[in-house]
Amino acid sequence: PTPLDMAASRAVFIIAAKRTPFGTYGGKLRGISATDICKVAATAALEAGSVPPGAVDSVVIGNVAQSSSDAAYLARHVGLKAGLPISTPALTVNRLCGSGFQAVITGAHEIKLREADVVLTGGTENMSQAPYALRDSRWGNPLGKDLKLEDTLWSALTDTYVKLPMALT
């Protein structure tokens, strides 16, 4: 059999799934990072599926608006906070509204390609933590320059190329 035949014949199963509640914008979850929100669901899913953290070969987490200061490490930190070994690789993916689903697809690809046997996947956001940005100010501002704060939540959810909200592009 070819490698493609072997990948096609390898079944992928979702062992357990858990989620956290939706919060309101600026509501009770506003002080909890997307990483820590996802850690709750990840830990619960591992427990529900009776999957020991050491059995996880990879972590893939979807995230659109990287709203916390450690968001560049989001998937990595979710894995570590869920008790996975430090040697477990992690990947954060962004496919806008479909980021969490893309994480599941990417995890399935890793299994099909025999890169992993068990993959922890998920998606997380905390849009209440999206910061404001002051663009082009790192090297100073001339006297009298009108400084404009950018709402990174609004800009992240708007495709500036076609000038449409994310869900319509």
PDB file of C-alpha atoms in Angstrom:
ATOM      1  CA  PRO A   1       0.000   0.000   0.000  1.00  0.00           C
ATOM      2  CA  THR A   2       1.035   3.589  -0.683  1.00  0.00           C
ATOM      3  CA  PRO A   3       1.459   6.176   2.107  1.00  0.00           C
ATOM      4  CA  LEU A   4      -1.820   7.747   0.939  1.00  0.00           C
ATOM      5  CA  ASP A   5      -3.611   4.398   1.291  1.00  0.00           C
ATOM      6  CA  MET A   6      -2.156   3.957   4.773  1.00  0.00           C
ATOM      7  CA  ALA A   7      -3.281   7.441   5.879  1.00  0.00           C
ATOM      8  CA  ALA A   8      -6.763   6.920   4.422  1.00  0.00           C
ATOM      9  CA  SER A   9      -7.147   3.668   6.326  1.00  0.00           C
ATOM     10  CA  ARG A  10      -6.257   5.158   9.730  1.00  0.00           C
ATOM     11  CA  ALA A  11      -9.406   6.019  11.681  1.00  0.00           C
ATOM     12  CA  VAL A  12      -9.661   9.163  13.810  1.00  0.00           C
ATOM     13  CA  PHE A  13     -11.905   9.290  16.877  1.00  0.00           C
ATOM     14  CA  ILE A  14     -12.976  12.094  19.191  1.00  0.00           C
ATOM     15  CA  ILE A  15     -12.559  10.552  22.635  1.00  0.00           C
ATOM     16  CA  ALA A  16     -14.103  13.370  24.708  1.00  0.00           C
ATOM     17  CA  ALA A  17     -15.206  16.975  24.264  1.00  0.00           C
ATOM     18  CA  LYS A  18     -15.724  19.695  26.847  1.00  0.00           C
ATOM     19  CA  ARG A  19     -16.382  23.392  26.599  1.00  0.00           C
ATOM     20  CA  THR A  20     -16.666  26.410  28.822  1.00  0.00           C
ATOM     21  CA  PRO A  21     -19.723  28.669  28.879  1.00  0.00           C
ATOM     22  CA  PHE A  22     -20.049  31.644  26.570  1.00  0.00           C
ATOM     23  CA  GLY A  23     -19.536  34.877  28.429  1.00  0.00           C
ATOM     24  CA  THR A  24     -20.846  38.309  27.617  1.00  0.00           C
ATOM     25  CA  TYR A  25     -18.525  40.975  26.294  1.00  0.00           C
ATOM     26  CA  GLY A  26     -17.065  42.727  29.329  1.00  0.00           C
ATOM     27  CA  GLY A  27     -18.788  40.208  31.628  1.00  0.00           C
ATOM     28  CA  LYS A  28     -17.651  37.894  34.417  1.00  0.00           C
ATOM     29  CA  LEU A  29     -14.960  36.154  32.332  1.00  0.00           C
ATOM     30  CA  ARG A  30     -13.269  39.373  31.184  1.00  0.00           C
ATOM     31  CA  GLY A  31     -10.370  38.937  33.616  1.00  0.00           C
ATOM     32  CA  ILE A  32      -9.564  35.360  32.585  1.00  0.00           C
ATOM     33  CA  SER A  33      -7.189  34.879  29.666  1.00  0.00           C
ATOM     34  CA  ALA A  34      -8.162  32.751  26.678  1.00  0.00           C
ATOM     35  CA  THR A  35      -5.319  30.426  27.691  1.00  0.00           C
ATOM     36  CA  ASP A  36      -6.771  29.839  31.150  1.00  0.00           C
ATOM     37  CA  ILE A  37     -10.298  29.444  29.771  1.00  0.00           C
ATOM     38  CA  CYS A  38      -9.049  26.764  27.366  1.00  0.00           C
ATOM     39  CA  LYS A  39      -7.049  25.036  30.112  1.00  0.00           C
ATOM     40  CA  VAL A  40     -10.316  24.371  31.977  1.00  0.00           C
ATOM     41  CA  ALA A  41     -11.901  22.680  28.940  1.00  0.00           C
ATOM     42  CA  ALA A  42      -8.694  20.819  28.008  1.00  0.00           C
ATOM     43  CA  THR A  43      -8.234  19.401  31.504  1.00  0.00           C
ATOM     44  CA  ALA A  44     -11.906  18.371  31.675  1.00  0.00           C
ATOM     45  CA  ALA A  45     -11.731  16.672  28.257  1.00  0.00           C
ATOM     46  CA  LEU A  46      -8.629  14.699  29.197  1.00  0.00           C
ATOM     47  CA  GLU A  47     -10.306  13.594  32.424  1.00  0.00           C
ATOM     48  CA  ALA A  48     -13.602  12.703  30.712  1.00  0.00           C
ATOM     49  CA  GLY A  49     -11.758  10.635  28.121  1.00  0.00           C
ATOM     50  CA  SER A  50      -9.506   8.978  30.716  1.00  0.00           C
ATOM     51  CA  VAL A  51      -6.504  10.221  28.736  1.00  0.00           C
ATOM     52  CA  PRO A  52      -3.386  10.636  30.861  1.00  0.00           C
ATOM     53  CA  PRO A  53      -1.540  13.872  29.997  1.00  0.00           C
ATOM     54  CA  GLY A  54       1.580  11.898  29.084  1.00  0.00           C
ATOM     55  CA  ALA A  55      -0.333  10.068  26.341  1.00  0.00           C
ATOM     56  CA  VAL A  56      -0.918  13.281  24.354  1.00  0.00           C
ATOM     57  CA  ASP A  57       1.494  13.593  21.421  1.00  0.00           C
ATOM     58  CA  SER A  58       0.537  17.082  20.240  1.00  0.00           C
ATOM     59  CA  VAL A  59      -1.618  20.113  21.050  1.00  0.00           C
ATOM     60  CA  VAL A  60      -3.437  22.215  18.428  1.00  0.00           C
ATOM     61  CA  ILE A  61      -5.552  25.177  19.590  1.00  0.00           C
ATOM     62  CA  GLY A  62      -7.452  27.667  17.429  1.00  0.00           C
ATOM     63  CA  ASN A  63      -7.519  31.356  18.353  1.00  0.00           C
ATOM     64  CA  VAL A  64      -8.500  34.458  16.357  1.00  0.00           C
ATOM     65  CA  ALA A  65      -7.822  37.492  18.543  1.00  0.00           C
ATOM     66  CA  GLN A  66      -4.613  36.979  20.455  1.00  0.00           C
ATOM     67  CA  SER A  67      -5.779  39.175  23.294  1.00  0.00           C
ATOM     68  CA  SER A  68      -3.457  38.345  26.200  1.00  0.00           C
ATOM     69  CA  SER A  69       0.204  39.187  26.617  1.00  0.00           C
ATOM     70  CA  ASP A  70       1.173  35.494  26.417  1.00  0.00           C
ATOM     71  CA  ALA A  71      -1.109  34.664  23.472  1.00  0.00           C
ATOM     72  CA  ALA A  72       1.799  33.875  21.148  1.00  0.00           C
ATOM     73  CA  TYR A  73       2.333  30.798  23.350  1.00  0.00           C
ATOM     74  CA  LEU A  74      -1.374  29.957  23.720  1.00  0.00           C
ATOM     75  CA  ALA A  75      -1.404  26.299  22.606  1.00  0.00           C
ATOM     76  CA  ARG A  76       1.886  25.644  24.377  1.00  0.00           C
ATOM     77  CA  HIS A  77       0.623  27.116  27.646  1.00  0.00           C
ATOM     78  CA  VAL A  78      -2.718  25.272  27.417  1.00  0.00           C
ATOM     79  CA  GLY A  79      -0.819  21.997  27.135  1.00  0.00           C
ATOM     80  CA  LEU A  80       1.550  22.781  29.987  1.00  0.00           C
ATOM     81  CA  LYS A  81      -1.241  24.038  32.260  1.00  0.00           C
ATOM     82  CA  ALA A  82      -3.243  20.875  31.474  1.00  0.00           C
ATOM     83  CA  GLY A  83      -0.305  18.836  32.781  1.00  0.00           C
ATOM     84  CA  LEU A  84       1.231  17.685  29.487  1.00  0.00           C
ATOM     85  CA  PRO A  85       4.983  17.035  29.424  1.00  0.00           C
ATOM     86  CA  ILE A  86       7.186  19.947  28.417  1.00  0.00           C
ATOM     87  CA  SER A  87       8.318  17.875  25.402  1.00  0.00           C
ATOM     88  CA  THR A  88       4.796  17.875  23.872  1.00  0.00           C
ATOM     89  CA  PRO A  89       4.738  20.075  20.733  1.00  0.00           C
ATOM     90  CA  ALA A  90       1.993  22.673  20.363  1.00  0.00           C
ATOM     91  CA  LEU A  91       0.563  24.742  17.513  1.00  0.00           C
ATOM     92  CA  THR A  92      -1.807  27.709  17.605  1.00  0.00           C
ATOM     93  CA  VAL A  93      -3.869  28.139  14.420  1.00  0.00           C
ATOM     94  CA  ASN A  94      -5.926  31.077  13.173  1.00  0.00           C
ATOM     95  CA  ARG A  95      -8.622  30.508  10.591  1.00  0.00           C
ATOM     96  CA  LEU A  96     -10.845  33.315  11.839  1.00  0.00           C
ATOM     97  CA  CYS A  97     -14.329  31.998  12.783  1.00  0.00           C
ATOM     98  CA  GLY A  98     -13.236  28.459  11.953  1.00  0.00           C
ATOM     99  CA  SER A  99     -10.085  28.403  14.107  1.00  0.00           C
ATOM    100  CA  GLY A 100     -11.320  25.815  16.618  1.00  0.00           C
ATOM    101  CA  PHE A 101     -12.607  23.582  13.833  1.00  0.00           C
ATOM    102  CA  GLN A 102      -9.302  23.976  11.974  1.00  0.00           C
ATOM    103  CA  ALA A 103      -7.541  22.808  15.130  1.00  0.00           C
ATOM    104  CA  VAL A 104      -9.593  19.586  15.052  1.00  0.00           C
ATOM    105  CA  ILE A 105      -8.845  19.107  11.335  1.00  0.00           C
ATOM    106  CA  THR A 106      -5.122  19.715  11.878  1.00  0.00           C
ATOM    107  CA  GLY A 107      -5.121  17.228  14.764  1.00  0.00           C
ATOM    108  CA  ALA A 108      -6.839  14.656  12.553  1.00  0.00           C
ATOM    109  CA  HIS A 109      -4.206  15.256   9.854  1.00  0.00           C
ATOM    110  CA  GLU A 110      -1.443  14.591  12.393  1.00  0.00           C
ATOM    111  CA  ILE A 111      -3.105  11.296  13.318  1.00  0.00           C
ATOM    112  CA  LYS A 112      -3.784  10.276   9.703  1.00  0.00           C
ATOM    113  CA  LEU A 113      -0.171  11.020   8.771  1.00  0.00           C
ATOM    114  CA  ARG A 114       1.066   9.016  11.779  1.00  0.00           C
ATOM    115  CA  GLU A 115       2.760  12.051  13.266  1.00  0.00           C
ATOM    116  CA  ALA A 116       0.683  11.514  16.435  1.00  0.00           C
ATOM    117  CA  ASP A 117      -1.646   8.993  18.023  1.00  0.00           C
ATOM    118  CA  VAL A 118      -3.376  11.367  20.474  1.00  0.00           C
ATOM    119  CA  VAL A 119      -3.872  15.092  19.834  1.00  0.00           C
ATOM    120  CA  LEU A 120      -5.467  17.586  22.223  1.00  0.00           C
ATOM    121  CA  THR A 121      -7.399  20.104  20.114  1.00  0.00           C
ATOM    122  CA  GLY A 122      -9.662  23.043  20.862  1.00  0.00           C
ATOM    123  CA  GLY A 123     -10.447  26.674  20.339  1.00  0.00           C
ATOM    124  CA  THR A 124     -10.547  29.640  22.676  1.00  0.00           C
ATOM    125  CA  GLU A 125     -11.141  33.378  22.780  1.00  0.00           C
ATOM    126  CA  ASN A 126     -11.542  36.185  25.262  1.00  0.00           C
ATOM    127  CA  MET A 127     -12.472  39.159  23.165  1.00  0.00           C
ATOM    128  CA  SER A 128     -13.096  41.225  26.296  1.00  0.00           C
ATOM    129  CA  GLN A 129      -9.301  41.302  26.710  1.00  0.00           C
ATOM    130  CA  ALA A 130      -8.552  42.698  23.240  1.00  0.00           C
ATOM    131  CA  PRO A 131      -6.272  45.687  23.859  1.00  0.00           C
ATOM    132  CA  TYR A 132      -6.079  49.071  22.253  1.00  0.00           C
ATOM    133  CA  ALA A 133      -2.950  49.731  20.204  1.00  0.00           C
ATOM    134  CA  LEU A 134      -1.039  52.925  19.546  1.00  0.00           C
ATOM    135  CA  ARG A 135       0.498  52.249  16.127  1.00  0.00           C
ATOM    136  CA  ASP A 136       3.734  53.833  14.904  1.00  0.00           C
ATOM    137  CA  SER A 137       4.705  55.140  18.353  1.00  0.00           C
ATOM    138  CA  ARG A 138       7.573  52.857  19.280  1.00  0.00           C
ATOM    139  CA  TRP A 139      10.201  55.381  18.198  1.00  0.00           C
ATOM    140  CA  GLY A 140       8.477  58.495  19.547  1.00  0.00           C
ATOM    141  CA  ASN A 141       5.852  60.957  18.415  1.00  0.00           C
ATOM    142  CA  PRO A 142       6.325  64.484  17.102  1.00  0.00           C
ATOM    143  CA  LEU A 143       4.945  67.327  19.200  1.00  0.00           C
ATOM    144  CA  GLY A 144       1.337  67.990  18.303  1.00  0.00           C
ATOM    145  CA  LYS A 145       0.744  64.677  16.551  1.00  0.00           C
ATOM    146  CA  ASP A 146      -2.849  63.506  16.976  1.00  0.00           C
ATOM    147  CA  LEU A 147      -2.411  60.066  18.540  1.00  0.00           C
ATOM    148  CA  LYS A 148      -5.107  57.547  17.620  1.00  0.00           C
ATOM    149  CA  LEU A 149      -5.782  54.414  19.645  1.00  0.00           C
ATOM    150  CA  GLU A 150      -6.788  51.404  17.550  1.00  0.00           C
ATOM    151  CA  ASP A 151      -9.417  49.031  18.914  1.00  0.00           C
ATOM    152  CA  THR A 152      -7.699  45.737  18.071  1.00  0.00           C
ATOM    153  CA  LEU A 153     -10.949  43.806  18.544  1.00  0.00           C
ATOM    154  CA  TRP A 154     -12.689  45.830  15.861  1.00  0.00           C
ATOM    155  CA  SER A 155      -9.690  45.746  13.543  1.00  0.00           C
ATOM    156  CA  ALA A 156      -9.202  41.976  14.033  1.00  0.00           C
ATOM    157  CA  LEU A 157     -12.812  41.308  13.083  1.00  0.00           C
ATOM    158  CA  THR A 158     -12.748  43.501   9.974  1.00  0.00           C
ATOM    159  CA  ASP A 159     -11.122  42.499   6.693  1.00  0.00           C
ATOM    160  CA  THR A 160      -9.590  45.841   5.708  1.00  0.00           C
ATOM    161  CA  TYR A 161      -8.829  44.638   2.192  1.00  0.00           C
ATOM    162  CA  VAL A 162     -12.487  44.170   1.242  1.00  0.00           C
ATOM    163  CA  LYS A 163     -13.858  46.366   4.064  1.00  0.00           C
ATOM    164  CA  LEU A 164     -16.238  43.705   5.399  1.00  0.00           C
ATOM    165  CA  PRO A 165     -16.686  42.033   8.775  1.00  0.00           C
ATOM    166  CA  MET A 166     -14.900  38.709   9.168  1.00  0.00           C
ATOM    167  CA  ALA A 167     -18.019  36.562   8.800  1.00  0.00           C
ATOM    168  CA  LEU A 168     -18.886  38.109   5.423  1.00  0.00           C
ATOM    169  CA  THR A 169     -15.547  37.712   3.644  1.00  0.00           C
TER     170      THR A 169
END
